[in-house]
Each structure stands twice: as structure tokens, then as C-alpha cells.
PDB file of C-alpha atoms and ligand atoms in Angstrom:
ATOM      1  CA  MET Y   1     103.318-122.287  59.604  1.00  0.00           C
ATOM      2  CA  ASN Y   2     105.063-120.665  62.551  1.00  0.00           C
ATOM      3  CA  ASN Y   3     106.687-121.709  65.803  1.00  0.00           C
ATOM      4  CA  TYR Y   4     104.176-120.071  68.147  1.00  0.00           C
ATOM      5  CA  THR Y   5     103.261-122.397  71.000  1.00  0.00           C
ATOM      6  CA  CYS Y   6      99.791-122.675  72.520  1.00  0.00           C
ATOM      7  CA  THR Y   7     100.068-121.617  76.190  1.00  0.00           C
ATOM      8  CA  CYS Y   8      97.050-123.789  76.979  1.00  0.00           C
ATOM      9  CA  CYS Y   9      97.967-127.231  75.583  1.00  0.00           C
ATOM     10  CA  GLY Y  10     101.516-126.817  74.237  1.00  0.00           C
ATOM     11  CA  THR Y  11     100.769-127.448  70.542  1.00  0.00           C
ATOM     12  CA  VAL Y  12     103.369-125.839  68.240  1.00  0.00           C
ATOM     13  CA  GLY Y  13     102.221-124.151  65.010  1.00  0.00           C
ATOM     14  CA  LEU Y  14      99.219-121.862  65.382  1.00  0.00           C
ATOM     15  CA  THR Y  15      96.888-120.617  62.636  1.00  0.00           C
ATOM     16  CA  GLU Y  16      97.152-116.894  61.913  1.00  0.00           C
ATOM     17  CA  GLY Y  17      94.022-114.735  61.913  1.00  0.00           C
ATOM     18  CA  PHE Y  18      92.500-111.618  63.402  1.00  0.00           C
ATOM     19  CA  VAL Y  19      89.485-110.564  65.484  1.00  0.00           C
ATOM     20  CA  GLU Y  20      86.721-109.153  63.298  1.00  0.00           C
ATOM     21  CA  ASP Y  21      84.694-106.106  64.276  1.00  0.00           C
ATOM     22  CA  ALA Y  22      81.517-106.220  62.181  1.00  0.00           C
ATOM     23  CA  GLY Y  23      79.914-103.194  63.858  1.00  0.00           C
ATOM     24  CA  GLN Y  24      78.528-100.330  61.792  1.00  0.00           C
ATOM     25  CA  SER Y  25      81.263 -97.983  60.515  1.00  0.00           C
ATOM     26  CA  ALA Y  26      83.876-100.330  61.993  1.00  0.00           C
ATOM     27  CA  PRO Y  27      87.055-100.830  59.940  1.00  0.00           C
ATOM     28  CA  GLY Y  28      86.485-104.607  59.975  1.00  0.00           C
ATOM     29  CA  TYR Y  29      89.000-105.541  62.641  1.00  0.00           C
ATOM     30  CA  ALA Y  30      89.232-105.049  66.390  1.00  0.00           C
ATOM     31  CA  ARG Y  31      92.007-102.874  67.832  1.00  0.00           C
ATOM     32  CA  TRP Y  32      93.867-102.802  71.124  1.00  0.00           C
ATOM     33  CA  ILE Y  33      93.807 -99.399  72.842  1.00  0.00           C
ATOM     34  CA  GLU Y  34      96.324 -98.420  75.507  1.00  0.00           C
ATOM     35  CA  GLY Y  35      94.984 -97.538  78.967  1.00  0.00           C
ATOM     36  CA  ALA Y  36      92.154 -98.863  81.142  1.00  0.00           C
ATOM     37  CA  LEU Y  37      88.606 -98.688  79.782  1.00  0.00           C
ATOM     38  CA  GLU Y  38      86.749 -95.470  80.649  1.00  0.00           C
ATOM     39  CA  ARG Y  39      83.177 -94.853  79.556  1.00  0.00           C
ATOM     40  CA  GLY Y  40      81.766 -91.524  78.393  1.00  0.00           C
ATOM     41  CA  ILE Y  41      78.331 -90.128  79.294  1.00  0.00           C
ATOM     42  CA  LEU Y  42      76.706 -92.099  76.456  1.00  0.00           C
ATOM     43  CA  GLY Y  43      78.290 -95.356  77.579  1.00  0.00           C
ATOM     44  CA  GLY Y  44      80.848 -95.611  74.797  1.00  0.00           C
ATOM     45  CA  ALA Y  45      84.526 -96.101  75.438  1.00  0.00           C
ATOM     46  CA  LYS Y  46      86.674 -92.989  75.678  1.00  0.00           C
ATOM     47  CA  ARG Y  47      89.456 -93.514  73.161  1.00  0.00           C
ATOM     48  CA  MET Y  48      90.394 -90.138  71.727  1.00  0.00           C
ATOM     49  CA  SER Y  49      94.151 -89.674  71.298  1.00  0.00           C
ATOM     50  CA  ARG Y  50      94.924 -93.108  72.768  1.00  0.00           C
ATOM     51  CA  PRO Y  51      97.614 -95.184  71.059  1.00  0.00           C
ATOM     52  CA  ARG Y  52      96.028 -98.133  69.241  1.00  0.00           C
ATOM     53  CA  ARG Y  53      97.375-101.261  67.623  1.00  0.00           C
ATOM     54  CA  GLN Y  54      96.026-103.950  65.374  1.00  0.00           C
ATOM     55  CA  ILE Y  55      95.401-107.335  66.966  1.00  0.00           C
ATOM     56  CA  GLU Y  56      96.793-110.522  65.500  1.00  0.00           C
ATOM     57  CA  ALA Y  57      95.064-113.656  66.758  1.00  0.00           C
ATOM     58  CA  PHE Y  58      96.726-117.056  66.419  1.00  0.00           C
ATOM     59  CA  ARG Y  59      94.407-120.026  66.945  1.00  0.00           C
ATOM     60  CA  CYS Y  60      95.498-123.395  68.268  1.00  0.00           C
ATOM     61  CA  PRO Y  61      94.227-126.073  65.838  1.00  0.00           C
ATOM     62  CA  LYS Y  62      94.021-128.593  68.656  1.00  0.00           C
ATOM     63  CA  CYS Y  63      92.169-126.845  71.497  1.00  0.00           C
ATOM     64  CA  GLY Y  64      90.949-123.580  69.917  1.00  0.00           C
ATOM     65  CA  HIS Y  65      92.821-121.313  72.352  1.00  0.00           C
ATOM     66  CA  LEU Y  66      93.676-117.861  70.962  1.00  0.00           C
ATOM     67  CA  GLU Y  67      97.027-116.190  71.430  1.00  0.00           C
ATOM     68  CA  LEU Y  68      96.577-112.450  70.898  1.00  0.00           C
ATOM     69  CA  PHE Y  69      99.335-110.030  69.877  1.00  0.00           C
ATOM     70  CA  ALA Y  70      98.876-106.259  69.639  1.00  0.00           C
ATOM     71  CA  THR Y  71     101.372-105.485  66.872  1.00  0.00           C
ATOM     72  CA  SER Y  72     101.732-102.549  64.482  1.00  0.00           C
ATOM     73  CA  ALA Y  73     100.172 -99.176  65.255  1.00  0.00           C
ATOM     74  CA  VAL Y  74      97.056 -98.273  63.210  1.00  0.00           C
TER      75      VAL Y  74
HETATM   76 ZN1  LIG A 101      96.018-125.494  72.395  1.00  0.00          ZN
END
């Protein structure tokens, strides 16, 4: 248990988790990438050499709201 507070309903104590990325050749978790989204000629996001961080997602057990934190670099 932690002391994170839901910014939607005010409940204290959120459930830790993360956002899964189940895409092919994905590492299994979604990442936060610094800088606005830019698309390449094939439609994919340009992300070479951008700083990236893992995303921690804390879920409110009462209303389901997610609080997202981009924490350690990956
Ligand atoms: Zn809530």
C-alpha cells in the first residue's frame, strides 16, 4: 500500500501496475518518450535517440482512474 491519492475522487492508496504493450516484438510494457509525436513516412512514430522512461500506472480501486508516472530510464 502507498499514500498516492487519486486526483479524480480523492481515494488514498492506489494499486501499483503498468501499461502492457502486447504488440509484436514489443518488450511487454509501454514507454514514455520525450518530445511531441512525429510520424515517419510509413506512419510509425519517430523515436530514434529520444530519451525514454518506463511507465508506472497506479489504479484507483474505487473509480478506476489511472495515475501515470514516467520513472526510471529504460
Ligand atoms: Zn478514484
